[in-house]
XYZ file of C-alpha atoms in Angstrom:
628
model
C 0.000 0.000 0.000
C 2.718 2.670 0.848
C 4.419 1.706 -2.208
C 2.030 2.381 -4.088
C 0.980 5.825 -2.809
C 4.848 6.585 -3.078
C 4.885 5.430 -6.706
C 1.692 6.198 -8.209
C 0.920 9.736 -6.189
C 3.683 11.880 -8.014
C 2.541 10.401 -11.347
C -1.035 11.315 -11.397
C -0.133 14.746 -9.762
C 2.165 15.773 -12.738
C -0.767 14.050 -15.233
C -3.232 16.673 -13.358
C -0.571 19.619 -13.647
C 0.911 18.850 -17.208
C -3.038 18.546 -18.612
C -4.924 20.905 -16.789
C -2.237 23.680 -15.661
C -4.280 26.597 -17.656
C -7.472 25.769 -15.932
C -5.870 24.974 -12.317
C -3.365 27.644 -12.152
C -2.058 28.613 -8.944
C -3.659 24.971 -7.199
C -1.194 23.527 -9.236
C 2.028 24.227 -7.532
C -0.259 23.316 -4.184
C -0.953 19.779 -6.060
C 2.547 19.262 -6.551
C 4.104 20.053 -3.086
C 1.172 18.093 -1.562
C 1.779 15.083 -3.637
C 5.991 15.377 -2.341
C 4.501 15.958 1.185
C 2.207 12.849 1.392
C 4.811 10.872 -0.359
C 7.322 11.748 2.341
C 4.529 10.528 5.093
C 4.320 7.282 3.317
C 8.040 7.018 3.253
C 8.366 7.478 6.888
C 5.363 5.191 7.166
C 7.395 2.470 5.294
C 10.826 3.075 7.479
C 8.572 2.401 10.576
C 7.487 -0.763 9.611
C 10.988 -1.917 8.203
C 11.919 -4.644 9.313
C 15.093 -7.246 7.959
C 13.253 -9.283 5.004
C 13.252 -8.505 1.496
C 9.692 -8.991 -0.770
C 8.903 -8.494 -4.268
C 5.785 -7.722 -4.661
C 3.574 -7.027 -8.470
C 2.308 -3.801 -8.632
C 0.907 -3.570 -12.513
C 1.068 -6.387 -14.610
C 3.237 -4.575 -17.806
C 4.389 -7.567 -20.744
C 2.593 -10.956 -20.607
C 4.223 -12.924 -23.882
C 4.163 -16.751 -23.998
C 6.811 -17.685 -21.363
C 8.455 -13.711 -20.941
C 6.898 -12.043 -18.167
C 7.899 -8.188 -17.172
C 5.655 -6.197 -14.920
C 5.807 -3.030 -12.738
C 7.112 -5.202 -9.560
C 8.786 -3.270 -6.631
C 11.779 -4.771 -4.141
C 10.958 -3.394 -0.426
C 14.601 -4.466 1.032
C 16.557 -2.297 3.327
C 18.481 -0.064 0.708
C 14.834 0.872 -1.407
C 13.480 1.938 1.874
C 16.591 4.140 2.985
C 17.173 5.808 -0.735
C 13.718 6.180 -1.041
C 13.836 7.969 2.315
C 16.636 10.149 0.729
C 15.050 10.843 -2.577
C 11.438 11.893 -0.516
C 12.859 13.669 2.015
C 15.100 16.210 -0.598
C 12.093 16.164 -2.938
C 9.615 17.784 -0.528
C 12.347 20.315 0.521
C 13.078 21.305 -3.013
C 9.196 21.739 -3.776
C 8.946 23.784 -0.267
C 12.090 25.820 -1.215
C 10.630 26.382 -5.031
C 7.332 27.788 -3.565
C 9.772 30.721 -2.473
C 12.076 31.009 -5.883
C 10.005 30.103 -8.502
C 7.326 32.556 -6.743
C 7.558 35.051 -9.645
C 8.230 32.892 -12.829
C 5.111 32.816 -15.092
C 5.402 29.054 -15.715
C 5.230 27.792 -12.210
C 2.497 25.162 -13.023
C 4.898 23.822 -15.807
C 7.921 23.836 -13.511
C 5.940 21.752 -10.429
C 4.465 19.260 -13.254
C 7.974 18.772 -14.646
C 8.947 18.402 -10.508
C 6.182 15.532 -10.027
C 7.190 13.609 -13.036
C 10.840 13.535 -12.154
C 9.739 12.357 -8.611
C 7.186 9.755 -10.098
C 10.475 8.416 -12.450
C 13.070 9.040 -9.988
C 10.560 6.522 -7.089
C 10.335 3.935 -9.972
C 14.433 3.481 -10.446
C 14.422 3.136 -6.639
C 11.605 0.695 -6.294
C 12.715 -1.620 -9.447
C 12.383 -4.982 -8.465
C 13.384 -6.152 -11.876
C 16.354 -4.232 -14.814
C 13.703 -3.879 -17.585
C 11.206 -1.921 -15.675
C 14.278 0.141 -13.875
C 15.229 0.753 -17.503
C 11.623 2.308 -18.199
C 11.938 4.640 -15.540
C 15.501 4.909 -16.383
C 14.548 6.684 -18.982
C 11.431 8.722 -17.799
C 14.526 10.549 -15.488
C 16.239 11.599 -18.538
C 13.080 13.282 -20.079
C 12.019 14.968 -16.860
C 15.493 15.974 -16.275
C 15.460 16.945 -20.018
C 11.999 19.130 -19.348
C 13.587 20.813 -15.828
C 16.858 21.659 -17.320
C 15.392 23.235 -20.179
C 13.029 25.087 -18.264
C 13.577 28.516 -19.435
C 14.297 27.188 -22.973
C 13.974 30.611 -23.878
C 17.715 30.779 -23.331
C 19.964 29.665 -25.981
C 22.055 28.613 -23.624
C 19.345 26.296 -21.612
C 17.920 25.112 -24.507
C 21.701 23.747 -25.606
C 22.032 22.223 -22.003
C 19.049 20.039 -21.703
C 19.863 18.871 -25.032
C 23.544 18.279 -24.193
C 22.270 16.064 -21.041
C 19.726 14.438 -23.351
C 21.886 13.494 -25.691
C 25.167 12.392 -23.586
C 22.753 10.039 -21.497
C 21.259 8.372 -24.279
C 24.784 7.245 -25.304
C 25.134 5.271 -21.986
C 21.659 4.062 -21.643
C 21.872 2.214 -25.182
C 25.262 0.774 -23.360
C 22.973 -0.250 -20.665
C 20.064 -1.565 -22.600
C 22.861 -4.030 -24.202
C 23.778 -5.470 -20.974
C 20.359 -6.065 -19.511
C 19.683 -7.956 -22.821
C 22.949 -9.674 -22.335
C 21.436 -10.762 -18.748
C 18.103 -11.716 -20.492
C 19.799 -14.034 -22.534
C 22.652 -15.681 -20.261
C 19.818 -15.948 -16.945
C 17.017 -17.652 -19.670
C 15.051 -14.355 -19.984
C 14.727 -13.463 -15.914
C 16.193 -10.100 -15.092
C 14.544 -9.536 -11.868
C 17.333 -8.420 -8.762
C 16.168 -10.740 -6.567
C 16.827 -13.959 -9.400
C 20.014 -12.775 -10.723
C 21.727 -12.454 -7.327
C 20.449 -15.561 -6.047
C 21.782 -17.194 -9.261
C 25.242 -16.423 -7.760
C 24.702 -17.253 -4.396
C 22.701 -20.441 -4.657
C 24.442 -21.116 -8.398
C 22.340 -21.306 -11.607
C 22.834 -20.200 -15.303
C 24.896 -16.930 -14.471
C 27.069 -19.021 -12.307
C 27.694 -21.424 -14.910
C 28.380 -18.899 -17.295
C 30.460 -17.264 -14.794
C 32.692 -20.208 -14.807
C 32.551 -20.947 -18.067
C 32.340 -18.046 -20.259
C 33.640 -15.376 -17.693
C 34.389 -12.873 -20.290
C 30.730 -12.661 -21.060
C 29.898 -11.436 -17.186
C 32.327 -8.935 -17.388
C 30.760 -7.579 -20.874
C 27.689 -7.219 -18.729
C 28.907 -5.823 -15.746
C 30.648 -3.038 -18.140
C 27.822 -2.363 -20.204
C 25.575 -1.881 -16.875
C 28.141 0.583 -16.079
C 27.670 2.081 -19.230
C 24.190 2.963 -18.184
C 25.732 4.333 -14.776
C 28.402 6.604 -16.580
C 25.749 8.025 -18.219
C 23.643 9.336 -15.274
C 26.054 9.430 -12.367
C 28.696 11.781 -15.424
C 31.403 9.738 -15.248
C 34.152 10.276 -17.838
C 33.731 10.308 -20.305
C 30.215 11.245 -20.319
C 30.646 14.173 -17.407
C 30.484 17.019 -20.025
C 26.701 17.314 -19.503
C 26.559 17.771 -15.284
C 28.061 21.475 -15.107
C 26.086 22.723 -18.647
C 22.839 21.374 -16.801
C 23.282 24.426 -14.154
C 21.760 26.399 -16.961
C 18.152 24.718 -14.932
C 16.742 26.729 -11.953
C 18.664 26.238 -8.756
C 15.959 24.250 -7.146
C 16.364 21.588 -10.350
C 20.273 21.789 -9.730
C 19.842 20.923 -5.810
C 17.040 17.642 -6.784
C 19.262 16.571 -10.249
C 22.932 17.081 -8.328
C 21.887 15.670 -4.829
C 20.358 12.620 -4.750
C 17.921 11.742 -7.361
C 19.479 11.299 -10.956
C 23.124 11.299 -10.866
C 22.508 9.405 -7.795
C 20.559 6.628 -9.686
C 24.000 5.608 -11.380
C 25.410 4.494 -8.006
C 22.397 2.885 -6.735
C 21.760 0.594 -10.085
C 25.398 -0.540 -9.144
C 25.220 -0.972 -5.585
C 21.783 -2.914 -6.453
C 24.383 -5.173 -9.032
C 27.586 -5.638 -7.368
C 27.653 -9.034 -6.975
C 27.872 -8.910 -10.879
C 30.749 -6.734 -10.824
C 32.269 -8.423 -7.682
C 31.812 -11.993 -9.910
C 34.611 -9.858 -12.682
C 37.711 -8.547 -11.477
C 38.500 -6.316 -14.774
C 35.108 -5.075 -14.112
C 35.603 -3.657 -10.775
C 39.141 -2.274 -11.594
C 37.724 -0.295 -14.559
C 34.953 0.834 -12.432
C 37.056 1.658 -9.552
C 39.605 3.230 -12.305
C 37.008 5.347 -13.827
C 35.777 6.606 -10.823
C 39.005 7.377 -9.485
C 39.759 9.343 -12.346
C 37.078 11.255 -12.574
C 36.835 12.594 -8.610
C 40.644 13.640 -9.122
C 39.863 15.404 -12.539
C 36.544 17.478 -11.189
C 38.327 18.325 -7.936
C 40.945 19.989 -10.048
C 38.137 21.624 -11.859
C 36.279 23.037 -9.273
C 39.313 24.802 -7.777
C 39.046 26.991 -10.976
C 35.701 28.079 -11.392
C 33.809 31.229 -10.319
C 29.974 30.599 -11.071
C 29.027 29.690 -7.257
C 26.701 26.740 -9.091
C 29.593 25.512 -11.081
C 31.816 25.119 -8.351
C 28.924 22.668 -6.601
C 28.485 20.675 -9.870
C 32.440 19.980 -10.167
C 31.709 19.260 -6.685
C 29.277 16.974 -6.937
C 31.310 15.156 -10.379
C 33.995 14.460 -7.698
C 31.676 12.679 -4.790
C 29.930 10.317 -7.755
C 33.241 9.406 -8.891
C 34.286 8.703 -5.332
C 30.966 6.758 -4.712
C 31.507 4.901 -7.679
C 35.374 4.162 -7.067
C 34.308 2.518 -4.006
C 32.445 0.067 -6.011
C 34.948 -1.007 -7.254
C 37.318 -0.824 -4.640
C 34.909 -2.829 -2.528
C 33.907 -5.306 -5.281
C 37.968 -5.792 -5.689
C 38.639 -6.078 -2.002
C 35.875 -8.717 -1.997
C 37.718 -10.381 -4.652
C 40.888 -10.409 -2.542
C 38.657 -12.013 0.999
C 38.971 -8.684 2.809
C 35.899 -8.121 2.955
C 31.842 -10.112 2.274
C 28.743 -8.614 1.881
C 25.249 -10.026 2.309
C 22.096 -9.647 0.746
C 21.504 -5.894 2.258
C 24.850 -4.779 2.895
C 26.055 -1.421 4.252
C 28.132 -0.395 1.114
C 30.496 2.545 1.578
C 29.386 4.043 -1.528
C 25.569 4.330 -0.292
C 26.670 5.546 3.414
C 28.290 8.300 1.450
C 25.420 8.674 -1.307
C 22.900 9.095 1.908
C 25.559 11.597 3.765
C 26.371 13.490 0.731
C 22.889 13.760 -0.044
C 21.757 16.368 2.505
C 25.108 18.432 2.884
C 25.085 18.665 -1.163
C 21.221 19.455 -1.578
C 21.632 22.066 1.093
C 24.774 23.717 -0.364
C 22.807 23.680 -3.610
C 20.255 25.596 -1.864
C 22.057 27.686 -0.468
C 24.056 29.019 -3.050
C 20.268 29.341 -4.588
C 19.479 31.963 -1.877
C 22.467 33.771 -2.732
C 22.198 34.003 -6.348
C 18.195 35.088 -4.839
C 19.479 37.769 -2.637
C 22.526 39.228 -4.920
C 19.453 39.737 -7.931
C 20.787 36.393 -9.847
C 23.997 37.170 -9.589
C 26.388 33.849 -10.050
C 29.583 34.769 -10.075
C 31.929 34.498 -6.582
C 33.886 37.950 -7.615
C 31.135 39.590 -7.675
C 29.764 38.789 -3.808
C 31.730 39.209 -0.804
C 30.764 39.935 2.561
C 27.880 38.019 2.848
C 28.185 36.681 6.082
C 27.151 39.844 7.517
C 24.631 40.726 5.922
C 22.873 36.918 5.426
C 23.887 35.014 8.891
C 21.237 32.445 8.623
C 22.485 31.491 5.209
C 26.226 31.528 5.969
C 26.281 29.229 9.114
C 24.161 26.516 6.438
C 25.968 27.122 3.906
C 29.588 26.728 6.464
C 28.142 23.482 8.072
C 27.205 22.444 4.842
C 30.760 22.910 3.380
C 32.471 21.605 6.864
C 30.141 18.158 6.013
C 31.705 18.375 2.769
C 35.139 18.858 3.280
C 34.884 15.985 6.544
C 34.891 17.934 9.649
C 37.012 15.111 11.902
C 34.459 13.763 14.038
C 31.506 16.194 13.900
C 29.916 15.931 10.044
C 28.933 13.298 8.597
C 30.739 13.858 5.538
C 34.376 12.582 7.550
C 32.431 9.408 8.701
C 31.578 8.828 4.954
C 34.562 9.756 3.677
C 36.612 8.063 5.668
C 34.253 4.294 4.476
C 35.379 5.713 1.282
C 38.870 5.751 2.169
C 39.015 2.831 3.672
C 37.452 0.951 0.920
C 40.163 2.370 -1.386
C 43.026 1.075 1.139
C 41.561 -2.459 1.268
C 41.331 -2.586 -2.221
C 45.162 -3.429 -2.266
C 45.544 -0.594 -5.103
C 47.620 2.437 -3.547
C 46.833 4.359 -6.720
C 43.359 4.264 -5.707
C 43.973 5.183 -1.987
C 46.063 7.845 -3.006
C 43.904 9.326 -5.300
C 41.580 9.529 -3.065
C 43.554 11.299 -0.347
C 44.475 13.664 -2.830
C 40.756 14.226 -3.967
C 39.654 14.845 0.076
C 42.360 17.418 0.156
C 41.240 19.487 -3.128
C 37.706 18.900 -1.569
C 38.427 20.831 1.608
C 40.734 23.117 -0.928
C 37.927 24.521 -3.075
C 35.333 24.749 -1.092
C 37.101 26.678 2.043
C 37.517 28.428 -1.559
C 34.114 29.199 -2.177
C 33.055 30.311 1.323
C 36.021 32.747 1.454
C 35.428 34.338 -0.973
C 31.933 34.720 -1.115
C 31.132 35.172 2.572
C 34.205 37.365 3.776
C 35.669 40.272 3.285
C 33.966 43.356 1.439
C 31.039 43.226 -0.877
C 32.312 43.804 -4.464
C 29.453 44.837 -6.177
C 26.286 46.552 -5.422
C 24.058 43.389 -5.480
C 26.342 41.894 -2.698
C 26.121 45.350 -0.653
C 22.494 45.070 -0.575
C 22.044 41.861 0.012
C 19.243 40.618 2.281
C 18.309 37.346 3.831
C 15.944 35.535 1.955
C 12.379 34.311 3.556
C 11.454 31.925 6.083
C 9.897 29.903 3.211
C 13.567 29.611 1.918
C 15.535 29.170 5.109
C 14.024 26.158 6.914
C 15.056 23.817 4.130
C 18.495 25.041 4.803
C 18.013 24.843 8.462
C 16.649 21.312 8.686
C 19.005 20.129 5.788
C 22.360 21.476 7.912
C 20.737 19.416 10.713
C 20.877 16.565 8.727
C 24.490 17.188 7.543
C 25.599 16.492 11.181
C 23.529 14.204 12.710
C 22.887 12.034 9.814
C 25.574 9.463 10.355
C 25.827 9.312 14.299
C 24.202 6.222 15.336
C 20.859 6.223 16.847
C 19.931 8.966 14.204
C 17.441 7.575 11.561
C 17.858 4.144 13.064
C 16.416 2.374 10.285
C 18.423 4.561 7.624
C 21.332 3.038 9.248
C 21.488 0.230 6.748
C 23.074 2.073 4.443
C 25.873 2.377 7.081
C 28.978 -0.624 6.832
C 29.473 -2.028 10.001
C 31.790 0.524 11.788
C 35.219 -1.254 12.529
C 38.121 1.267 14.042
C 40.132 2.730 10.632
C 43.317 2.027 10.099
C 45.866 4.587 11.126
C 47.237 5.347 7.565
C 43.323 6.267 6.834
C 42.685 8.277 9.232
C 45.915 10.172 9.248
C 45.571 10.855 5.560
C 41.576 11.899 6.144
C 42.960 14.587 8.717
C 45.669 15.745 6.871
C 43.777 16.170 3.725
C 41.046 18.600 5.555
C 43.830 20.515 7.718
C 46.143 20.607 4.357
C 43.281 21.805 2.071
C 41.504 24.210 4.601
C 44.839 26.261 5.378
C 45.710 26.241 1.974
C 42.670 28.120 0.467
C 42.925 30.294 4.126
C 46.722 31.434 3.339
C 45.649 32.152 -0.685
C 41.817 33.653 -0.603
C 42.013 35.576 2.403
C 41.639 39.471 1.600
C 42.291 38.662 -1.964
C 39.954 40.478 -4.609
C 40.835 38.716 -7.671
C 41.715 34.981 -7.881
C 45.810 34.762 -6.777
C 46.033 31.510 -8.913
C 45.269 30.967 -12.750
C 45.435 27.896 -14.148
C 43.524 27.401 -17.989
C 43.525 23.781 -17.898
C 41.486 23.847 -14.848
C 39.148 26.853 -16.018
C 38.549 25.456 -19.164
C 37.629 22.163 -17.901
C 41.089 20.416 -19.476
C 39.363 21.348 -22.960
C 37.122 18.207 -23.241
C 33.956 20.263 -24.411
C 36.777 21.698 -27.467
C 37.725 18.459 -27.891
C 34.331 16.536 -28.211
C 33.709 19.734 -30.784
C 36.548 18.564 -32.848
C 35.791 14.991 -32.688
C 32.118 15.374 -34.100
C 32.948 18.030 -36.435
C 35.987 15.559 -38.020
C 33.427 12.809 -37.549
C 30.307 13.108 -37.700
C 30.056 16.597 -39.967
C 32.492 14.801 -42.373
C 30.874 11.529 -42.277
C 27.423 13.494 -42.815
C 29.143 15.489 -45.741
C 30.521 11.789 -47.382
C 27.353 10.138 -46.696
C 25.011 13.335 -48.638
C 27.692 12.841 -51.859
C 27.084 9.650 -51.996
C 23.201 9.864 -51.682
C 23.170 12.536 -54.183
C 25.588 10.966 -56.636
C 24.070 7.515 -56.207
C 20.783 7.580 -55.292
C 19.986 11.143 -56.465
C 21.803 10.293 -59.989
C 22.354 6.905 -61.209
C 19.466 5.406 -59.243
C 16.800 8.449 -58.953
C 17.576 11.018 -62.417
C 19.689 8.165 -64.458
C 16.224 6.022 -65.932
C 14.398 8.855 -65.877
C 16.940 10.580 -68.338
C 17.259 7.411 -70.257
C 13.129 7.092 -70.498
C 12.777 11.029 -71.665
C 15.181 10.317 -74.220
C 13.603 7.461 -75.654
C 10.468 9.112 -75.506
C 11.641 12.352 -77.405
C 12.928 9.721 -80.044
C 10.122 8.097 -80.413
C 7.803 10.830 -80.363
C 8.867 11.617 -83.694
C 7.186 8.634 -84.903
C 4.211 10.406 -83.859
C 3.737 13.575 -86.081
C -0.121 12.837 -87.084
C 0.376 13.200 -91.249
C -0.637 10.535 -93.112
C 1.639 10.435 -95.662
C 4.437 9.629 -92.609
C 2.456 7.245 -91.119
C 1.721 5.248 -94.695
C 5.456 5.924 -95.246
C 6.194 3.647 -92.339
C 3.986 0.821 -93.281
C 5.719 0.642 -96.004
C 9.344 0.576 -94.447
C 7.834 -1.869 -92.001
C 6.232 -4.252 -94.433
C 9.607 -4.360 -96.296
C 11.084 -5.156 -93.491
C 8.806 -8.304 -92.875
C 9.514 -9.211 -96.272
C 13.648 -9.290 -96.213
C 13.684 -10.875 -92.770
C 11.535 -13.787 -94.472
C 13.109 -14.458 -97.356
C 16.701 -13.767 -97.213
C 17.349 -14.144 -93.090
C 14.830 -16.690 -92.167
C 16.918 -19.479 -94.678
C 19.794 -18.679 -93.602
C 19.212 -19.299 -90.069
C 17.629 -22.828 -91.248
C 21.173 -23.381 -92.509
């Protein structure tokens, strides 16, 4: 029953709103935050009757062929209930926050439609007991996402974004659709969670093909991934994440928290005992993400739009979440570590941590751009602290969280998982990288505050800014709660879950956690302090290490030239020798012809003749000869 309020209730408010938003008008927006509302209730309803077993159950009957069977079932286990918790719980505080900054945009009704639809697609993913119907909504997120980006597609510059994320996804969801077939085919057409896990554990067709064919499991595992790069902007697929700030803040804070680049890391979570069954698997993953958190870090230290700094930001944590998939799946692989059915993975303790300290900070910088009159750039602010206090001691606990406060956020108790995972993966590049990621974490961020909350306003829209309403604040309020208390135990019980058991770190861990937050805190203290203009320029960083020039290149070699070979062809062959060539040939013999057809008599008679002497030759002197 709760599941199906929490599924169902988002999708027939957006159907209301999309349909009927001229006649409804303001009741709308009240639809939509009421839907968010009552599907938080039933959230909380569901955590309170958790308990430690793991159903399936059919909600809507969806493909009934001969022996294939997919339907709309959903998997109540311990990590649905906790992310579904997550995704709720941010939801209804973006909707409460949007009644506040969307209060003056003319499409509202559109806006809170395209909100309940990316809920209602957003709860299916979570709820997925099986890999086709979490590729349906898999792909409802992209079009909502698609509709929220592109919100004022009025703007050249929105209207190239949403398209940008459109596109890049749909390159690793077709990777994606490829593996689930690949799974259709090697488990004898069952791709529901709970069957392809238990035909590991308790052996069946996967096994066997596991041990036989292992190279086919690791195609699998990698083209799931595919799906994951996609949505969670891994490289090389990350291009679309910072262009996608373009959206409202509001859509920024629900995309870049924990809904859809979120979804990445919880489809994998959901299959690592696929990617644990494949070593090259989990190093690529692990690899990948590595790569990627050490490449946006160094990003982020470059940019100026507040919003851009966050989405760099938030390109770092996925990669980190997503390197300790495959750290975990590879120290697995080496006996350090097992996990059950439900585990707490490391890479969902810090997917539920990073969730609230990254929506608020999302927020936040929101009610800045609000109060400075949509101003985005860092430069330009200054002084804020004074003149905002509610906002600043968010935003700072917020960014503390972040960066891993030792022993007071929840971002250090996360982090350090993270770490850990990396160490007991056996790979030092990994740990290392890591270590060196925390660091530029605590780096740019200490950054951002700095310069946008000390010192002297810069500008006139930072001199007069004012705090921002009530209606604004107490997401940012309850949110910073959540950014401390979120990982203490006792505090959500039944989120707790998502924690790994807690086991004392090992010394090298927690020295390097430490070090990376005092090293990276100081750092951006001694170089931002009092400074005006930014002390440090490096282009590679600012320019995002070129890959948007360099994607350019690649489909204007490619593609453009490709296009331009393929249209020569098509007019040379198809236009010419296939389309014009017969009909040329056809006119001509009809102009030739026609001449036979002048309508005088004495022509026509004229070619009797010629024709009857023709009978009479072929008869009498070509005919013998032939019987000859």
């Amino acid at each position: 029953m709760h599941a199906s309020i929490i599924l169902l209730l988002p999708f027939f408010s957006a159907l209301v709103i999309l349909l009927g938003h001229r006649q409804l008008k303001g009741a709308s927006v009240l639809i939509s935050v009421g839907s968010s509302v009552i599907s938080f209730i039933a959230c909380v309803a569901l955590l309170a009757v958790a308990d430690d077993k793991e159903n399936t159950k059919l909600l809507l009957p969806f493909l009934d062929v001969g022996q294939f069977h997919a339907n709309i079932d959903v998997l109540i286990d311990k990590q649905s209930r906790g992310m579904m918790f997550i995704v709720s719980f941010i939801g209804m505080l973006v909707h409460i926050f949007s009644l506040g900054y969307m209060k003056d945009d003319d499409a509202r009704p559109r806006f809170f439609g395209s909100l309940s639809l990316f809920m209602f697609s957003m709860t299916g993913i979570v709820l997925a007991g099986n890999l086709i119907m979490m590729f349906i909504f898999w792909e409802l997120v992209g079009l909502s996402s698609y509709l929220l980006i592109g919100h004022w597609y009025q703007k050249a510059s929105a209207a190239e974004a949403c398209k940008k994320a459109f596109l890049t996804n749909r390159i690793g969801d077709f990777g994606f659709m490829i593996g689930i077939l690949l799974l259709f085919g090697l488990n004898h057409g069952d791709v529901s969670l709970e069957s392809l896990r238990d035909a590991f554990v308790q052996g069946g067709p996967l096994f066997d093909t596991h041990t036989t064919h292992p190279g086919l499991i690791t195609a699998a595992a990698l083209c799931i991934f595919m799906g994951a790069v996609g949505k969670s902007a891994q490289f090389p697929l990350h291009v679309w994440l910072p262009d996608a700030m373009e959206g409202p803040t509001p859509v920024s804070a629900l995309i870049h928290a924990a809904t859809m680049v979120a979804a990445g890391v919880y489809m994998l979570v959901r299959v690592s005992f696929l990617i644990e069954a494949s070593p090259l698997a989990a190093e690529i993953i692990a690899g990948i993400g590595c790569f990627t958190a050490l490449m946006a870090a160094l990003m982020a230290t470059q940019q100026n739009d507040i919003k851009r700094v966050l989405a760099y930001s938030t390109l770092s944590q996925l990669g980190y979440m997503v390197m300790a998939v495959g750290a975990v799946a590879m120290a697995a692989q080496h006996g350090h570590a097992a996990h059950g059915p439900n585990p707490g993975h490391p890479a969902m303790f810090h997917l539920y941590t990073h969730a609230f300290f990254k929506a608020m900070l999302f927020l936040g910088s929101g009610a800045v751009i609000y109060a400075c009159h949509h101003e985005q750039d860092v430069w330009k602010m200054g002084g804020l602290r004074k003149h905002m206090p509610v906002t600043f001691w968010t935003f700072l606990i917020g960014t503390l969280a972040l960066m891993g406060l030792p022993y007071i956020t929840s971002g250090f108790y996360s982090k350090e998982a993270i770490l850990g995972a990396a160490y007991d993966s056996g790979c030092s590049i990994l740990f290392h990288s890591a270590a060196l990621t925390a660091l530029l974490t605590s780096f740019y961020m200490m950054r951002l505050v700095i310069i946008a909350f000390f010192g002297k306003p810069r500008t006139e829209s930072a001199h007069h800014a004012t705090e921002v309403p009530v209606i604004m604040l107490l997401p940012l309020v309850i949110l910073a709660v959540f950014s401390i208390l979120s990982a203490w135990d006792g505090f959500a019980t039944p989120l707790q879950a998502l924690k790994p058991a807690h086991e004392p770190p090992h010394a090298t861990v927690l020295f390097a956690s430490i070090a990376a937050f005092l090293i990276g805190t100081f750092g951006a203290i001694y170089l931002y302090r009092g400074k005006d203009k930014d002390p440090i320029s490096i282009k590679l960083f600012a320019n995002k290490f070129y890959f948007d020039e360099m994607y350019a290149v690649i489909v204007r070699v490619f593609q453009d030239r490709l296009a331009w070979i393929v249209t020569a062809l098509e007019r040379v062959l198809v236009d010419g020798l296939v389309a014009r060539l017969p009909t040329a040939i056809v006119a001509r013999l009809g102009a030739a012809t026609r001449m036979l057809q002048g309508g005088h008599l004495q022509g026509y008679t004229f070619l009797l003749g010629g024709g009857v002497i023709g009978v009479i030759y072929l008869v009498v002197f070509v005919l013998p000869r032939l019987g000859h």
